[in-house]
Amino acid sequence: MATLLSVSIAILAGLLMTRVFKPLKLPSVTAYLIAGVLIGPYCLGALHIGGLGFTSAEAVSHLSLVSEVALGFIAFSIGNEFRLNELKETGKQAFVIGIFQALAATFLVDVALFTVHMIMPDKLGTAQAITLGAIATATAPAATLMVVRQYKADGPLTRLLLPIVALDDAVGLIIFAVSFGIAKAIVSGEVDLIGIIVNPLIEIVLSLGLGALMGWVLTQLEKLFNSHTNRLNMTIAAVFLTASLAMMEFEVGPFKIGFSSLLTCMMLGTIFCNLCPLSADIMAASDKWTSPLFALFFVISGAELELSVFTDWAIIVIGIVYMVFRCLGKYYGSKFSAKATKCSPEIQKYLGITLFPQAGVALGMCTTAMALGAEGALIRNITLFAVLIYELVGPLLTKDALKRAGDIKPMSDEVRNRRKNMLAEAASKK
C-alpha cells in the first residue's frame, strides 16, 4: 500500500507542477524534478506526515526499480534513432563529435581540478580530480529525450543530438574505467591493468552483444502476432527482460563480467528498428505507454537530490569549477568537432548547449567511486551538487538551443486559433 501511495503521489505532484510552471513555459522535465524536490525528504517529507511526501532517502530508494525500468525504455527509445538509412548522412559526424566533446570535457575538468588541488590540497586530492574529470563525460539521455518529445523537435540538430547522447555513454564508460583505475592505483598503490583496460571492454562488448541478441529475438517474436496491441505488449516485455538481464554481475577468474543497462537497451532498440518493418508504429504506441513512467522517473530523480550538499562551502566551490569547465568542454568540444566535420553553423553554435544535462549515468559512476572510501564521499557530493543544478537548468537550455536552431517550431496561428475555439466551445457547453 505504501509503495502504491508513493507512486500515485509522485505522478500527481509532477503533473500538477507542470500546470504551475506552464505560464513560465518551462519544460515538463524541470517541473517534474522540482515536484520531486518538494515532496522529497528535505522539504515536505521532512514533516514526516504519511501520504504527503517521501519521509526519508530509504523511502525514495524503494522505488529504484521504477528508475531502472524507465532508463531501459529511455535507452530503447534512443536506440531507435540509429536507423541505418539516416546514419548514412550523420553517422560519421555523430561519431567524431561524440568522442571529441567527451574527451574535451574530461581534459578541461582535469586541468581545472588539478589547479584547485594545487591551491587547496587538503580539500581535493589527485584521485578525486581524476575521477571527477571522467564523470564529466556523462550526459543525461533522459532529460534530452523528454525535451525532444515534449516539443516535437525535429531537424538537423535533433537528428545528430540523439546518436551523440547514445554514443556518449559508451565513451564515458571507457574513460571512467581508465581514470577510476588510475585513481584506485593512486589511493592503494597497486596498478590493476585488468580493471583499467580489460573489464570495461568486456562490459561494452557483452552489453552490445546481449542487446543485439535480444533485438533479433524481439523481431522474430513480433512476427507471431498480427495485433498492434499484442506487438506492443511483446515489445514492453522484451525491454523489461533485457533491462533485468543487464543487471547481472559475476566474476570469471580475474575478470569481472557485467553489463551496462543503457548500452544493452540502446542496442536492443537499434537492432529492432532496423530489422522490424513495423518498428515505427510500435514505437509510436510505446511512447504513449511510457509517458507516465518517465514522469515518475523524473519526480523520483528530484526526490533523490540531496540538498544537504549546500552546507559545505568546499563542495560548492569545487562543484562550480567542475560545472563551468565541463560546460566549456562540452560546448567548445562540440563546436570545433562540428566545424571540422562540416556541420551547419546552427549545429556548431547550439549542439554543445544541448549536452549540458547530467544525471543517471553520472550518478552511477559516482556510486562506483565510493569504492575509494573517504575520498569517494567527496566525489559523490560534488556530483550530486552538479546534477542538482544541471537537471534544473539543463532542460531549459536544451529547449532554448533547439528552438534557436529551428528544430522546435513555434505554434502556427491556425493551430493556436483552433485550440482557442475548442476551449471556447467547451466553456459554452458548461
Short mmCIF file of C-alpha atoms in Angstrom, two decimals:
data_model
loop_
_atom_site.label_atom_id
_atom_site.label_comp_id
_atom_site.label_asym_id
_atom_site.label_seq_id
_atom_site.Cartn_x
_atom_site.Cartn_y
_atom_site.Cartn_z
CA MET A 1 0.00 0.00 0.00
CA ALA A 2 2.77 2.44 0.94
CA THR A 3 4.52 1.91 -2.41
CA LEU A 4 1.34 2.46 -4.43
CA LEU A 5 0.60 5.58 -2.41
CA SER A 6 4.10 6.93 -3.07
CA VAL A 7 3.78 6.24 -6.81
CA SER A 8 0.39 7.99 -7.04
CA ILE A 9 1.59 11.00 -5.04
CA ALA A 10 4.72 11.30 -7.21
CA ILE A 11 2.81 11.23 -10.50
CA LEU A 12 0.11 13.64 -9.25
CA ALA A 13 2.70 16.05 -7.86
CA GLY A 14 4.61 16.03 -11.13
CA LEU A 15 1.54 16.62 -13.28
CA LEU A 16 0.23 19.42 -11.04
CA MET A 17 3.63 21.10 -11.06
CA THR A 18 3.57 21.24 -14.87
CA ARG A 19 0.39 23.34 -14.58
CA VAL A 20 2.06 25.65 -12.05
CA PHE A 21 5.02 26.22 -14.35
CA LYS A 22 3.04 26.43 -17.58
CA PRO A 23 2.93 30.28 -17.60
CA LEU A 24 6.75 30.27 -17.39
CA LYS A 25 6.96 27.96 -20.44
CA LEU A 26 9.45 25.67 -18.71
CA PRO A 27 9.99 22.09 -19.95
CA SER A 28 7.93 19.45 -18.16
CA VAL A 29 11.18 17.76 -17.08
CA THR A 30 12.05 20.75 -14.90
CA ALA A 31 8.56 20.74 -13.35
CA TYR A 32 8.83 17.03 -12.55
CA LEU A 33 12.23 17.50 -10.90
CA ILE A 34 11.05 20.42 -8.77
CA ALA A 35 7.98 18.42 -7.75
CA GLY A 36 10.32 15.64 -6.63
CA VAL A 37 12.41 18.06 -4.59
CA LEU A 38 9.28 19.46 -2.90
CA ILE A 39 7.88 16.07 -1.89
CA GLY A 40 11.35 14.73 -1.10
CA PRO A 41 12.88 14.10 2.33
CA TYR A 42 14.32 17.64 2.57
CA CYS A 43 11.03 19.52 2.09
CA LEU A 44 7.53 18.15 2.69
CA GLY A 45 8.93 14.73 3.55
CA ALA A 46 10.78 16.30 6.48
CA LEU A 47 7.39 16.85 8.15
CA HIS A 48 7.06 13.04 8.44
CA ILE A 49 3.37 13.15 7.56
CA GLY A 50 2.32 9.94 5.86
CA GLY A 51 0.98 10.44 2.35
CA LEU A 52 2.44 13.95 1.98
CA GLY A 53 5.82 13.02 0.55
CA PHE A 54 8.91 10.82 0.86
CA THR A 55 9.87 10.90 4.53
CA SER A 56 13.40 9.54 4.04
CA ALA A 57 16.01 8.60 1.46
CA GLU A 58 15.14 4.96 2.11
CA ALA A 59 11.53 5.63 1.10
CA VAL A 60 12.77 7.02 -2.23
CA SER A 61 15.13 4.08 -2.74
CA HIS A 62 12.17 1.68 -2.53
CA LEU A 63 11.17 2.97 -5.98
CA SER A 64 14.63 2.41 -7.51
CA LEU A 65 13.22 -0.40 -9.67
CA VAL A 66 10.99 2.17 -11.40
CA SER A 67 14.09 4.19 -12.30
CA GLU A 68 15.84 1.12 -13.73
CA VAL A 69 12.82 0.26 -15.88
CA ALA A 70 12.41 3.86 -17.05
CA LEU A 71 16.10 4.10 -18.04
CA GLY A 72 15.66 0.88 -20.00
CA PHE A 73 12.81 2.37 -22.04
CA ILE A 74 14.67 5.66 -22.47
CA ALA A 75 17.70 3.81 -23.85
CA PHE A 76 15.42 1.68 -26.06
CA SER A 77 13.84 4.84 -27.50
CA ILE A 78 17.22 6.44 -28.19
CA GLY A 79 18.42 3.23 -29.83
CA ASN A 80 15.56 3.59 -32.30
CA GLU A 81 17.26 6.74 -33.58
CA PHE A 82 20.10 4.63 -35.04
CA ARG A 83 18.34 3.83 -38.31
CA LEU A 84 20.93 2.91 -40.93
CA ASN A 85 19.27 4.89 -43.70
CA GLU A 86 19.58 8.06 -41.59
CA LEU A 87 23.03 7.32 -40.17
CA LYS A 88 24.47 7.34 -43.69
CA GLU A 89 24.20 11.13 -43.52
CA THR A 90 25.07 11.83 -39.87
CA GLY A 91 26.91 8.71 -38.64
CA LYS A 92 30.46 9.99 -39.20
CA GLN A 93 29.65 13.39 -37.71
CA ALA A 94 27.99 11.85 -34.63
CA PHE A 95 30.95 9.50 -34.08
CA VAL A 96 33.60 12.23 -34.30
CA ILE A 97 31.68 14.79 -32.24
CA GLY A 98 30.59 12.22 -29.64
CA ILE A 99 34.18 11.20 -28.90
CA PHE A 100 35.79 14.63 -29.13
CA GLN A 101 33.34 16.50 -26.89
CA ALA A 102 33.65 13.80 -24.19
CA LEU A 103 37.46 13.97 -24.27
CA ALA A 104 37.38 17.78 -24.23
CA ALA A 105 35.13 17.83 -21.14
CA THR A 106 37.41 15.37 -19.32
CA PHE A 107 40.56 17.31 -20.25
CA LEU A 108 39.29 20.72 -19.16
CA VAL A 109 37.79 19.45 -15.90
CA ASP A 110 41.02 17.56 -15.10
CA VAL A 111 43.13 20.68 -15.69
CA ALA A 112 40.80 22.89 -13.67
CA LEU A 113 40.52 20.50 -10.74
CA PHE A 114 44.27 19.84 -10.66
CA THR A 115 44.65 23.61 -10.29
CA VAL A 116 42.16 23.55 -7.41
CA HIS A 117 44.15 20.66 -5.92
CA MET A 118 47.31 22.76 -6.02
CA ILE A 119 45.51 25.62 -4.26
CA MET A 120 43.52 23.51 -1.76
CA PRO A 121 45.33 20.15 -1.41
CA ASP A 122 43.53 19.46 1.88
CA LYS A 123 40.11 19.73 0.18
CA LEU A 124 40.65 17.93 -3.14
CA GLY A 125 43.03 15.05 -3.85
CA THR A 126 44.60 13.92 -7.13
CA ALA A 127 42.50 10.73 -7.29
CA GLN A 128 39.32 12.75 -6.75
CA ALA A 129 40.22 15.22 -9.51
CA ILE A 130 40.90 12.41 -12.00
CA THR A 131 37.64 10.64 -11.17
CA LEU A 132 35.54 13.80 -11.44
CA GLY A 133 37.15 14.53 -14.82
CA ALA A 134 35.93 11.14 -16.05
CA ILE A 135 32.41 11.69 -14.67
CA ALA A 136 32.28 14.93 -16.68
CA THR A 137 31.90 12.91 -19.89
CA ALA A 138 28.40 11.67 -18.97
CA THR A 139 25.31 13.31 -20.46
CA ALA A 140 21.70 12.72 -19.40
CA PRO A 141 19.85 10.94 -22.23
CA ALA A 142 16.56 11.00 -20.29
CA ALA A 143 16.25 14.78 -19.98
CA THR A 144 17.28 15.33 -23.61
CA LEU A 145 14.78 12.77 -24.93
CA MET A 146 11.93 14.23 -22.85
CA VAL A 147 12.54 17.75 -24.18
CA VAL A 148 12.69 16.45 -27.75
CA ARG A 149 9.40 14.59 -27.29
CA GLN A 150 7.53 17.34 -25.48
CA TYR A 151 8.24 19.96 -28.12
CA LYS A 152 8.27 17.52 -31.06
CA ALA A 153 11.71 18.74 -32.02
CA ASP A 154 12.90 17.65 -35.43
CA GLY A 155 15.68 18.89 -37.64
CA PRO A 156 19.41 18.51 -38.34
CA LEU A 157 20.42 19.28 -34.74
CA THR A 158 17.97 16.83 -33.16
CA ARG A 159 18.85 14.04 -35.59
CA LEU A 160 22.53 14.49 -34.72
CA LEU A 161 21.99 15.05 -30.98
CA LEU A 162 20.32 11.76 -30.04
CA PRO A 163 23.01 9.47 -31.57
CA ILE A 164 25.70 11.59 -29.86
CA VAL A 165 23.96 11.24 -26.49
CA ALA A 166 23.83 7.47 -27.03
CA LEU A 167 27.49 7.26 -28.06
CA ASP A 168 28.40 9.42 -25.07
CA ASP A 169 27.54 6.54 -22.72
CA ALA A 170 29.98 4.13 -24.37
CA VAL A 171 32.78 6.72 -24.49
CA GLY A 172 32.09 7.72 -20.89
CA LEU A 173 32.29 4.12 -19.68
CA ILE A 174 35.75 3.67 -21.20
CA ILE A 175 37.13 6.99 -19.95
CA PHE A 176 35.70 6.44 -16.47
CA ALA A 177 37.04 2.90 -16.22
CA VAL A 178 40.57 4.02 -17.16
CA SER A 179 40.50 7.14 -14.97
CA PHE A 180 38.97 5.35 -12.00
CA GLY A 181 41.54 2.56 -12.32
CA ILE A 182 44.32 5.17 -12.15
CA ALA A 183 42.61 6.82 -9.16
CA LYS A 184 42.44 3.49 -7.32
CA ALA A 185 46.13 2.89 -8.10
CA ILE A 186 46.99 6.28 -6.58
CA VAL A 187 45.00 5.53 -3.42
CA SER A 188 46.07 1.90 -2.96
CA GLY A 189 49.49 1.98 -4.60
CA GLU A 190 48.61 -1.05 -6.79
CA VAL A 191 48.08 -0.98 -10.56
CA ASP A 192 45.26 -3.21 -11.90
CA LEU A 193 45.56 -3.37 -15.69
CA ILE A 194 42.65 -5.82 -15.94
CA GLY A 195 40.36 -3.41 -14.11
CA ILE A 196 41.60 -0.41 -16.10
CA ILE A 197 41.54 -1.86 -19.63
CA VAL A 198 40.05 -5.36 -19.91
CA ASN A 199 36.91 -5.19 -17.74
CA PRO A 200 35.42 -2.04 -19.36
CA LEU A 201 35.99 -3.51 -22.84
CA ILE A 202 34.30 -6.76 -21.75
CA GLU A 203 31.35 -4.77 -20.37
CA ILE A 204 30.86 -2.83 -23.60
CA VAL A 205 31.23 -5.85 -25.91
CA LEU A 206 28.90 -8.03 -23.82
CA SER A 207 26.33 -5.23 -23.48
CA LEU A 208 26.22 -4.68 -27.23
CA GLY A 209 26.10 -8.43 -27.84
CA LEU A 210 23.26 -9.05 -25.40
CA GLY A 211 21.29 -6.10 -26.79
CA ALA A 212 21.78 -7.30 -30.37
CA LEU A 213 20.65 -10.83 -29.48
CA MET A 214 17.54 -9.57 -27.68
CA GLY A 215 16.76 -7.24 -30.59
CA TRP A 216 16.87 -10.13 -33.05
CA VAL A 217 14.73 -12.29 -30.75
CA LEU A 218 12.17 -9.50 -30.35
CA THR A 219 11.95 -9.06 -34.12
CA GLN A 220 11.29 -12.77 -34.62
CA LEU A 221 8.65 -12.86 -31.86
CA GLU A 222 6.82 -9.86 -33.35
CA LYS A 223 6.13 -11.99 -36.46
CA LEU A 224 3.90 -14.27 -34.39
CA PHE A 225 1.30 -11.56 -33.81
CA ASN A 226 -0.98 -9.57 -36.10
CA SER A 227 -2.49 -7.29 -33.47
CA HIS A 228 -0.71 -3.99 -32.72
CA THR A 229 -1.73 -4.39 -29.07
CA ASN A 230 -0.03 -7.76 -28.78
CA ARG A 231 3.06 -6.48 -30.58
CA LEU A 232 3.22 -3.57 -28.14
CA ASN A 233 2.88 -5.96 -25.20
CA MET A 234 5.67 -8.11 -26.60
CA THR A 235 7.92 -5.06 -27.03
CA ILE A 236 7.32 -3.92 -23.45
CA ALA A 237 8.05 -7.43 -22.15
CA ALA A 238 11.29 -7.54 -24.17
CA VAL A 239 12.52 -4.25 -22.69
CA PHE A 240 11.69 -5.47 -19.17
CA LEU A 241 13.55 -8.74 -19.81
CA THR A 242 16.57 -7.03 -21.38
CA ALA A 243 16.84 -4.49 -18.54
CA SER A 244 16.70 -7.29 -15.97
CA LEU A 245 19.35 -9.39 -17.76
CA ALA A 246 21.61 -6.33 -17.92
CA MET A 247 21.65 -6.22 -14.11
CA MET A 248 23.62 -9.50 -13.95
CA GLU A 249 27.12 -9.41 -12.48
CA PHE A 250 29.56 -12.24 -11.86
CA GLU A 251 33.27 -12.99 -11.94
CA VAL A 252 35.27 -15.43 -14.06
CA GLY A 253 38.73 -15.70 -12.59
CA PRO A 254 40.27 -12.21 -12.52
CA PHE A 255 37.67 -10.83 -14.93
CA LYS A 256 34.53 -9.05 -13.82
CA ILE A 257 31.54 -9.75 -16.08
CA GLY A 258 28.89 -7.06 -16.08
CA PHE A 259 26.60 -5.13 -18.41
CA SER A 260 25.60 -1.52 -18.98
CA SER A 261 21.80 -1.34 -18.90
CA LEU A 262 21.81 1.77 -21.09
CA LEU A 263 24.07 0.29 -23.75
CA THR A 264 22.20 -3.03 -23.77
CA CYS A 265 18.76 -1.45 -24.19
CA MET A 266 20.09 1.02 -26.77
CA MET A 267 21.38 -1.86 -28.88
CA LEU A 268 18.03 -3.63 -28.42
CA GLY A 269 16.30 -0.59 -29.91
CA THR A 270 18.86 -0.22 -32.69
CA ILE A 271 18.55 -3.82 -33.93
CA PHE A 272 14.78 -3.76 -33.55
CA CYS A 273 14.25 -0.55 -35.56
CA ASN A 274 16.48 -1.80 -38.40
CA LEU A 275 15.09 -5.34 -38.64
CA CYS A 276 11.39 -4.90 -37.87
CA PRO A 277 9.39 -3.11 -40.62
CA LEU A 278 6.66 -2.19 -38.12
CA SER A 279 9.02 -0.68 -35.56
CA ALA A 280 7.93 2.93 -36.22
CA ASP A 281 4.26 2.16 -35.46
CA ILE A 282 5.15 0.12 -32.37
CA MET A 283 7.42 2.88 -31.06
CA ALA A 284 4.67 5.47 -31.53
CA ALA A 285 2.36 3.34 -29.37
CA SER A 286 5.15 2.68 -26.85
CA ASP A 287 5.77 6.41 -26.40
CA LYS A 288 2.20 6.88 -25.16
CA TRP A 289 2.50 3.96 -22.74
CA THR A 290 5.79 5.18 -21.24
CA SER A 291 4.74 8.81 -20.69
CA PRO A 292 3.61 8.36 -17.03
CA LEU A 293 6.63 6.11 -16.39
CA PHE A 294 9.02 8.85 -17.50
CA ALA A 295 7.15 11.44 -15.41
CA LEU A 296 7.52 9.19 -12.36
CA PHE A 297 11.20 8.68 -13.13
CA PHE A 298 11.96 12.40 -13.05
CA VAL A 299 9.93 13.03 -9.90
CA ILE A 300 11.88 10.25 -8.17
CA SER A 301 15.12 11.74 -9.51
CA GLY A 302 14.17 15.09 -7.97
CA ALA A 303 13.40 13.44 -4.63
CA GLU A 304 16.81 11.74 -4.68
CA LEU A 305 18.69 15.04 -4.93
CA GLU A 306 20.39 15.77 -1.61
CA LEU A 307 20.05 19.44 -0.64
CA SER A 308 22.45 18.89 2.25
CA VAL A 309 25.39 19.33 -0.15
CA PHE A 310 24.84 23.09 0.03
CA THR A 311 26.07 23.14 3.64
CA ASP A 312 29.76 22.65 2.71
CA TRP A 313 31.46 25.64 1.06
CA ALA A 314 34.25 23.46 -0.38
CA ILE A 315 31.72 21.33 -2.26
CA ILE A 316 30.08 24.45 -3.67
CA VAL A 317 33.39 25.95 -4.85
CA ILE A 318 34.69 22.70 -6.37
CA GLY A 319 31.24 21.97 -7.81
CA ILE A 320 31.08 25.34 -9.54
CA VAL A 321 34.56 24.83 -11.04
CA TYR A 322 33.52 21.34 -12.18
CA MET A 323 30.32 22.59 -13.83
CA VAL A 324 31.86 25.61 -15.55
CA PHE A 325 34.75 23.70 -17.12
CA ARG A 326 32.57 20.71 -18.02
CA CYS A 327 30.23 23.06 -19.90
CA LEU A 328 33.19 24.69 -21.63
CA GLY A 329 34.48 21.28 -22.68
CA LYS A 330 31.08 20.14 -23.97
CA TYR A 331 30.42 23.41 -25.81
CA TYR A 332 33.78 24.02 -27.46
CA GLY A 333 34.48 20.32 -27.99
CA SER A 334 31.22 20.06 -29.91
CA LYS A 335 31.73 23.34 -31.72
CA PHE A 336 35.21 22.61 -33.04
CA SER A 337 34.48 19.00 -33.97
CA ALA A 338 31.21 20.03 -35.64
CA LYS A 339 33.11 22.61 -37.66
CA ALA A 340 35.75 20.01 -38.60
CA THR A 341 33.04 17.63 -39.85
CA LYS A 342 31.38 20.45 -41.84
CA CYS A 343 28.15 20.69 -39.84
CA SER A 344 25.87 23.68 -40.32
CA PRO A 345 26.54 26.91 -38.37
CA GLU A 346 23.42 26.28 -36.25
CA ILE A 347 24.74 22.89 -35.14
CA GLN A 348 28.18 24.34 -34.40
CA LYS A 349 26.62 27.05 -32.26
CA TYR A 350 23.92 25.17 -30.34
CA LEU A 351 24.85 21.47 -30.16
CA GLY A 352 27.14 21.85 -27.15
CA ILE A 353 24.41 23.52 -25.08
CA THR A 354 22.11 20.52 -25.52
CA LEU A 355 24.79 18.28 -23.97
CA PHE A 356 24.87 20.11 -20.61
CA PRO A 357 22.25 18.00 -18.72
CA GLN A 358 23.75 15.30 -16.49
CA ALA A 359 22.06 12.74 -14.25
CA GLY A 360 21.67 8.94 -14.21
CA VAL A 361 24.96 7.79 -15.79
CA ALA A 362 26.97 10.28 -13.71
CA LEU A 363 25.23 9.12 -10.52
CA GLY A 364 26.07 5.53 -11.39
CA MET A 365 29.72 6.49 -11.85
CA CYS A 366 29.90 8.35 -8.53
CA THR A 367 28.34 5.33 -6.80
CA THR A 368 31.22 3.23 -8.18
CA ALA A 369 33.63 5.92 -6.97
CA MET A 370 32.51 5.24 -3.38
CA ALA A 371 34.95 2.30 -3.52
CA LEU A 372 37.68 4.90 -2.88
CA GLY A 373 36.45 5.13 0.70
CA ALA A 374 36.51 8.55 2.35
CA GLU A 375 37.69 10.21 -0.88
CA GLY A 376 34.69 8.74 -2.70
CA ALA A 377 32.25 10.61 -0.46
CA LEU A 378 33.50 13.99 -1.71
CA ILE A 379 33.21 12.82 -5.33
CA ARG A 380 29.62 11.74 -4.69
CA ASN A 381 28.63 15.03 -3.04
CA ILE A 382 30.17 17.16 -5.79
CA THR A 383 28.43 15.06 -8.45
CA LEU A 384 25.11 15.38 -6.59
CA PHE A 385 25.57 19.15 -6.38
CA ALA A 386 26.29 19.38 -10.11
CA VAL A 387 23.40 17.08 -11.04
CA LEU A 388 21.00 19.19 -8.98
CA ILE A 389 21.94 22.33 -10.93
CA TYR A 390 22.24 20.61 -14.32
CA GLU A 391 18.88 18.86 -14.07
CA LEU A 392 17.01 22.02 -13.13
CA VAL A 393 18.68 24.31 -15.67
CA GLY A 394 19.79 21.86 -18.40
CA PRO A 395 16.37 21.02 -19.90
CA LEU A 396 15.54 24.73 -20.23
CA LEU A 397 18.85 25.37 -22.02
CA THR A 398 18.25 22.37 -24.29
CA LYS A 399 14.81 23.65 -25.21
CA ASP A 400 16.17 27.13 -25.94
CA ALA A 401 19.03 25.76 -28.07
CA LEU A 402 16.71 23.55 -30.13
CA LYS A 403 14.34 26.47 -30.59
CA ARG A 404 17.09 28.84 -31.73
CA ALA A 405 18.42 26.17 -34.12
CA GLY A 406 14.97 25.93 -35.68
CA ASP A 407 14.26 22.35 -34.58
CA ILE A 408 11.37 23.43 -32.33
CA LYS A 409 8.79 25.15 -34.47
CA PRO A 410 6.53 27.85 -32.99
CA MET A 411 2.83 27.03 -32.88
CA SER A 412 1.13 28.23 -36.05
CA ASP A 413 -1.73 30.74 -35.90
CA GLU A 414 -4.07 28.10 -37.33
CA VAL A 415 -3.34 25.62 -34.54
CA ARG A 416 -3.49 28.36 -31.89
CA ASN A 417 -6.88 29.57 -33.12
CA ARG A 418 -8.20 26.02 -33.33
CA ARG A 419 -7.26 25.41 -29.70
CA LYS A 420 -8.89 28.66 -28.61
CA ASN A 421 -12.11 27.74 -30.43
CA MET A 422 -12.15 24.29 -28.84
CA LEU A 423 -11.71 25.78 -25.35
CA ALA A 424 -14.44 28.38 -26.05
CA GLU A 425 -16.86 25.67 -27.23
CA ALA A 426 -16.16 23.56 -24.14
CA ALA A 427 -16.75 26.56 -21.88
CA SER A 428 -20.03 27.46 -23.61
CA LYS A 429 -21.38 23.91 -23.18
CA LYS A 430 -20.86 24.17 -19.43
#
